[in-house]
Coordinates of C-alpha atoms in Angstrom, one line a residue:
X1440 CA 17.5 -16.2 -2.3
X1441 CA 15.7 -17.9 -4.5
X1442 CA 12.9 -15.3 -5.0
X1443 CA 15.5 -13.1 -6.7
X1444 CA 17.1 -16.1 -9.3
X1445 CA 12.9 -15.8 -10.1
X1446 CA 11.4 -14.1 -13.2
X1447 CA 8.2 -14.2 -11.6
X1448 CA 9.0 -12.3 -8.7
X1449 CA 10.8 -9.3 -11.0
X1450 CA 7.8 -9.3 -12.6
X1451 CA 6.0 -8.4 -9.4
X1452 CA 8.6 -5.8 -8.4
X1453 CA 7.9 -4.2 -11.6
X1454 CA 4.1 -4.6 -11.2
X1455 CA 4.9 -2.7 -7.9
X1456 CA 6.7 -0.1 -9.5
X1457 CA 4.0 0.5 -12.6
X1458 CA 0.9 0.2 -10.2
X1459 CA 2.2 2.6 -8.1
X1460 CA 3.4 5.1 -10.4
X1461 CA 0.0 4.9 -12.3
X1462 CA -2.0 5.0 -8.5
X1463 CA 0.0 8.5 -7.6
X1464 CA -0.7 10.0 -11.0
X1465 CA -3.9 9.3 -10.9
X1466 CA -5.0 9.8 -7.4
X1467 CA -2.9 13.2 -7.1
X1468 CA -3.5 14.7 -10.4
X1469 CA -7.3 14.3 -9.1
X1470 CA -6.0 16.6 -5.6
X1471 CA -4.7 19.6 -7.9
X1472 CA -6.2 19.3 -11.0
X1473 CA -9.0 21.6 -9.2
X1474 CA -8.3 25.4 -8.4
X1475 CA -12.0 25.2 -6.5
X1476 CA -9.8 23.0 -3.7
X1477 CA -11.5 24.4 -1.0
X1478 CA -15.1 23.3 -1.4
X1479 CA -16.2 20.6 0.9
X1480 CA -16.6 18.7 -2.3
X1481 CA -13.3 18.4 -3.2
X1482 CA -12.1 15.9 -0.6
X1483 CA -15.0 13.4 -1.7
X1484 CA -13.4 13.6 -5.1
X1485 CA -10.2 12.9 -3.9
X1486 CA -11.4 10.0 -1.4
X1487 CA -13.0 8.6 -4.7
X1488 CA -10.2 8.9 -7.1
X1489 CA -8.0 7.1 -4.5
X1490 CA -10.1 4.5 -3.7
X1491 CA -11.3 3.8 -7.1
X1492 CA -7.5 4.1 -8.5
X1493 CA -6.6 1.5 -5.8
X1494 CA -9.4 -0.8 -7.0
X1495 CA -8.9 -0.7 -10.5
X1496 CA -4.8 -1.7 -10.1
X1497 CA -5.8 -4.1 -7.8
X1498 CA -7.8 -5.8 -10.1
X1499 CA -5.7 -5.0 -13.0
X1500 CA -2.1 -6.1 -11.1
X1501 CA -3.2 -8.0 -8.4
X1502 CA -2.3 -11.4 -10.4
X1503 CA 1.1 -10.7 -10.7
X1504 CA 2.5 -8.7 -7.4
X1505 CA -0.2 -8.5 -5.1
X1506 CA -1.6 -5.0 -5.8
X1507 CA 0.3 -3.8 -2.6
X1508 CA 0.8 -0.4 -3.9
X1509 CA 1.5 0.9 -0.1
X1510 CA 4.7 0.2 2.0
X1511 CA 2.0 -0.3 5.5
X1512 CA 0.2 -3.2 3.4
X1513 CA 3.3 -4.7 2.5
X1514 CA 4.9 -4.5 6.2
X1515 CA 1.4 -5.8 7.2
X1516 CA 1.6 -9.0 5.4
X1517 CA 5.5 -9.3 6.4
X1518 CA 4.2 -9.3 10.1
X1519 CA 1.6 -11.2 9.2
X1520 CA 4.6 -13.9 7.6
X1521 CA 2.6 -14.0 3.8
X1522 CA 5.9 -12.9 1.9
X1523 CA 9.4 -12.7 2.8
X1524 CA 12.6 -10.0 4.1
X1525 CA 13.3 -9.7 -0.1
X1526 CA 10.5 -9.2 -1.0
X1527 CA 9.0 -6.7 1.6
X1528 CA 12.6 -5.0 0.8
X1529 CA 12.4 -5.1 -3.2
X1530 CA 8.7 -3.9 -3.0
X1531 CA 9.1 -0.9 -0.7
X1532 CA 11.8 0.4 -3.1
X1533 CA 9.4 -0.1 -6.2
X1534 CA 6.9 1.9 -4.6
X1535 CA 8.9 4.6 -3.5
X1536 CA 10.2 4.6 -7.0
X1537 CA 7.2 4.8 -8.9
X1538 CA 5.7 7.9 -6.3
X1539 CA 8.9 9.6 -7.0
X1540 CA 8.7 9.0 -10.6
X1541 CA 4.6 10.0 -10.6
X1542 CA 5.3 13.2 -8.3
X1543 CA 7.9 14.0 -11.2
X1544 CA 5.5 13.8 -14.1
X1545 CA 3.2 15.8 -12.3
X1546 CA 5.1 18.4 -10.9
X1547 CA 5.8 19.1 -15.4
X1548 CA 2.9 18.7 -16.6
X1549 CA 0.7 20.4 -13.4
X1550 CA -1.1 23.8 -14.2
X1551 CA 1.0 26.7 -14.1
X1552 CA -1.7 28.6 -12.1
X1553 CA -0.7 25.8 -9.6
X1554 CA 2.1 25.3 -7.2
X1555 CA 0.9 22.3 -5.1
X1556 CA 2.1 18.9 -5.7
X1557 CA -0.4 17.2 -3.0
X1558 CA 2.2 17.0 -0.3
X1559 CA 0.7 16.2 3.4
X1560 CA 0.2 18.7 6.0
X1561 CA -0.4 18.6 9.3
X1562 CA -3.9 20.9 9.9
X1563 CA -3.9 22.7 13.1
X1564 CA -2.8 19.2 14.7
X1565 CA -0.1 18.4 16.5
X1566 CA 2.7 15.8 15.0
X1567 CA 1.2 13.1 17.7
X1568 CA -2.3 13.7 17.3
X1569 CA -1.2 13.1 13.5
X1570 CA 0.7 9.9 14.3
X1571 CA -3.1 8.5 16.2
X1572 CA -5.3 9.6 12.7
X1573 CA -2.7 8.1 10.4
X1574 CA -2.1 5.2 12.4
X1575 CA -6.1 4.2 13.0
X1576 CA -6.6 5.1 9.0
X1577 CA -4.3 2.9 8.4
X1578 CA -5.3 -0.3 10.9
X1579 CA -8.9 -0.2 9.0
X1580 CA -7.1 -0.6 5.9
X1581 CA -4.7 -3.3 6.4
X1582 CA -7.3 -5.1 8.3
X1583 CA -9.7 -4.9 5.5
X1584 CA -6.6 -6.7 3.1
X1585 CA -5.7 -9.0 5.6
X1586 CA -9.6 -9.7 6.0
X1587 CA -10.5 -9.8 2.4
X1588 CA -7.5 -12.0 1.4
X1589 CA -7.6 -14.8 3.9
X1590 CA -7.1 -18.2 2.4
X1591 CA -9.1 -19.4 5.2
X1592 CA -12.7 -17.6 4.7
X1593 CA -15.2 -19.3 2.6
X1594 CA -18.0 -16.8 3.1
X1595 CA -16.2 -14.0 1.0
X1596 CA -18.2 -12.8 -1.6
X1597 CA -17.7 -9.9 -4.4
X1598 CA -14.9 -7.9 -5.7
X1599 CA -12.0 -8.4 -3.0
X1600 CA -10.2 -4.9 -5.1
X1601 CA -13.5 -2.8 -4.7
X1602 CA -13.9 -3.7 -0.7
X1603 CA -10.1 -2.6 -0.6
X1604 CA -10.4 0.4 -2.5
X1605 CA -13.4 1.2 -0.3
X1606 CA -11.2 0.8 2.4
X1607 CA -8.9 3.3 1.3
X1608 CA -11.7 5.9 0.3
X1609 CA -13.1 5.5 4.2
X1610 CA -9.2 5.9 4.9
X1611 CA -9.5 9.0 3.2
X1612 CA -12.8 10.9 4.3
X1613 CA -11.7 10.1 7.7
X1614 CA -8.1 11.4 7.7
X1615 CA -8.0 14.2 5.0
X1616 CA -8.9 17.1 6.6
X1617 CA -6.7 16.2 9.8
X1618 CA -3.6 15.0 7.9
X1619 CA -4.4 14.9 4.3
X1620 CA -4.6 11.7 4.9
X1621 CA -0.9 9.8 4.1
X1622 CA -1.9 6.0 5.1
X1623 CA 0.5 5.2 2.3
X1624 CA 4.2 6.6 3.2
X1625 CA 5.3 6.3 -0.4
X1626 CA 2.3 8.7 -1.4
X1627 CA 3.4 10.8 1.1
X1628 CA 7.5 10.5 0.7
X1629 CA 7.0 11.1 -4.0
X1630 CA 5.7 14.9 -3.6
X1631 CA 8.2 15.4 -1.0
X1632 CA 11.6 14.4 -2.6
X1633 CA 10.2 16.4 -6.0
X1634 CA 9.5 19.4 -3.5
X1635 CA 12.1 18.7 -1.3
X1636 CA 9.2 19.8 1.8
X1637 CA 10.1 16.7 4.1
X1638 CA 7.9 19.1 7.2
X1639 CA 6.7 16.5 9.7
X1640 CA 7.8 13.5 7.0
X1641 CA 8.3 11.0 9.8
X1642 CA 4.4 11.3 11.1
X1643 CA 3.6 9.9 7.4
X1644 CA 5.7 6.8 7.9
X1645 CA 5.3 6.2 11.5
X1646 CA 1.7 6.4 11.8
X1647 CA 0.8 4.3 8.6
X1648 CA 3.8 1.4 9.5
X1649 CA 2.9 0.9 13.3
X1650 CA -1.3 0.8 12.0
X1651 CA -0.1 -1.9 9.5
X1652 CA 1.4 -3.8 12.1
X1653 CA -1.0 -3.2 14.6
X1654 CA -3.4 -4.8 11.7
X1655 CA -1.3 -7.5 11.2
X1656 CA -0.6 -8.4 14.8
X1657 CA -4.6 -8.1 16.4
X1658 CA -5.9 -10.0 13.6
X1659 CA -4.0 -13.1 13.5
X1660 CA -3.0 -13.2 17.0
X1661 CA -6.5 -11.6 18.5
X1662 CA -9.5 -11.9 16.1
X1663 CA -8.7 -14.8 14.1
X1664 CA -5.7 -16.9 15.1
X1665 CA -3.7 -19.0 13.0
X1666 CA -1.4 -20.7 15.5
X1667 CA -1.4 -24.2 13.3
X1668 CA 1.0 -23.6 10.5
X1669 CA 3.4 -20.9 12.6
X1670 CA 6.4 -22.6 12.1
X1671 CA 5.9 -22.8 8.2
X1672 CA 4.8 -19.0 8.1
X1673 CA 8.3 -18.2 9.7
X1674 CA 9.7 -20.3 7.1
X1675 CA 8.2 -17.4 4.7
X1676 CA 9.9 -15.1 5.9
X1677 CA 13.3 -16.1 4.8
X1678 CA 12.6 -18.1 1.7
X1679 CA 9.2 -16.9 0.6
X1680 CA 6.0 -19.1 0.0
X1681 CA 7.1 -22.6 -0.1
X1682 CA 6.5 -23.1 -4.0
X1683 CA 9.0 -24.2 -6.0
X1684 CA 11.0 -21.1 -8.0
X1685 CA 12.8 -21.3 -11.0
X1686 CA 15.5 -19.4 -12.8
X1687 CA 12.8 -19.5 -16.0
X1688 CA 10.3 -18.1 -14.0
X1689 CA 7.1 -20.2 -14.3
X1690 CA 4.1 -18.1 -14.8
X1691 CA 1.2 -20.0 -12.3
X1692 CA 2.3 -19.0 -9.3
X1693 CA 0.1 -17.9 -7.3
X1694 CA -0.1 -14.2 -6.0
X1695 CA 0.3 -13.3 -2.5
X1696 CA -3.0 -11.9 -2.1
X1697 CA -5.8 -9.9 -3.9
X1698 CA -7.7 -12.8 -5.3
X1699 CA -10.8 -13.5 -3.6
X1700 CA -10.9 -17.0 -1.9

């Protein structure tokens, strides 16, 4: 319980909570800001402005919370034993938050020739066809974080928030004209609650949290073991990284991941 006693670790909920809020603005006002959405060129914009918003809060927020900005990232690196119960907790909330606050602004300020709000549809696939798309979308990315960000590695080289925000680009161009592509629920659950159209909800949090734990689970167990320190990541799970936490809130901690190594 330290973490919450912890002005650092506030300061990363509310680095969750502005990144996210800023990522769904962004990334959906991009989706139906077009009334030419059915060109085949629209969903490489979208991919884009996704990938590229997920890059640029990344590097801009990545310091101070870890650039999560997705509740299957943040599961991932619960699985994977990188940040604690609270903190998992504390920064799925944040990001729900922030979508449901983005989807809000958008939904008054969208064009009033437009009704959408960007909210995920199934397209001519079934809900467990969906589940398999969102769930492999989402494996790619959470590998490529888990991948990018591992303390281990000393052959990474490059921007660490680009090769992520690649990641979720590829997510996209893959997924979007199966699903719309939802490998991040809290996208998925902001335009929802505004437009209270929950239809097939649970594929976009189902698919996305089992291909984040999937992630987790083949890489450190399967492709690159870390069987060493396992007791000590358990640890992590309860009282967060083992550095020392203070009610002031020192301000070099070090982030839970993001930063190329």
């Amino acid at each position: 319980m330290n973490e919450l006693k912890s002005k650092v670790f506030w300061r990363a909920v509310l680095g969750e909570l502005v990144g996210m809020t800023l990522f769904i603005f962004l990334s959906i006002a991009a989706a139906i800001g077009n009334t030419n959405n059915t060109n085949p060129d629209q969903e490489v914009k979208v991919s884009l402005a996704f990938g590229l918003a997920i890059a640029t809060l990344a590097q801009s927020l990545g310091h101070i919370s870890g650039a999560h900005l997705n509740p299957a990232v943040t599961l991932g690196l619960l699985v994977s034993c990188q940040i604690s119960f609270v903190r998992a907790a504390f920064y799925i909330l944040a990001q729900m938050l922030g979508a449901s606050m983005a989807s809000g602004i958008l939904f008054a300020v969208r064009p009033q020739n437009s009704t959408a709000l960007g909210v995920n549809a199934l397209n001519s696939i079934s809900a467990p066809q969906g589940i398999v798309v969102e769930m492999l979308a989402t494996f790619q990315l959470v590998l490529c974080v888990l991948a990018a960000t591992d303390k281990r590695r000393r052959d990474v080289a490059g921007s660490v928030p680009l090769a992520i925000g690649l990641s979720v680009a590829l997510g996209h161009l893959t997924a979007i004209s199966f699903t719309g592509c939802g490998i991040n629920p809290a996208r998925s659950f902001g335009p929802a609650l505004i437009t209270s159209d929950f239809t097939n909800h649970w594929v976009y949090w189902v698919g996305p949290m089992c291909g984040g734990v999937a992630a987790a689970l083949t890489y450190d167990f399967l492709l690159y073991p870390k069987m060493a320190d396992f007791p000590d990541r358990l640890r992590v799970l309860v009282s967060g990284p083992p550095t020392d936490y203070d009610v002031n809130g020192r301000d070099d901690l070090p982030a839970v991941e993001m930063l190329s190594k």
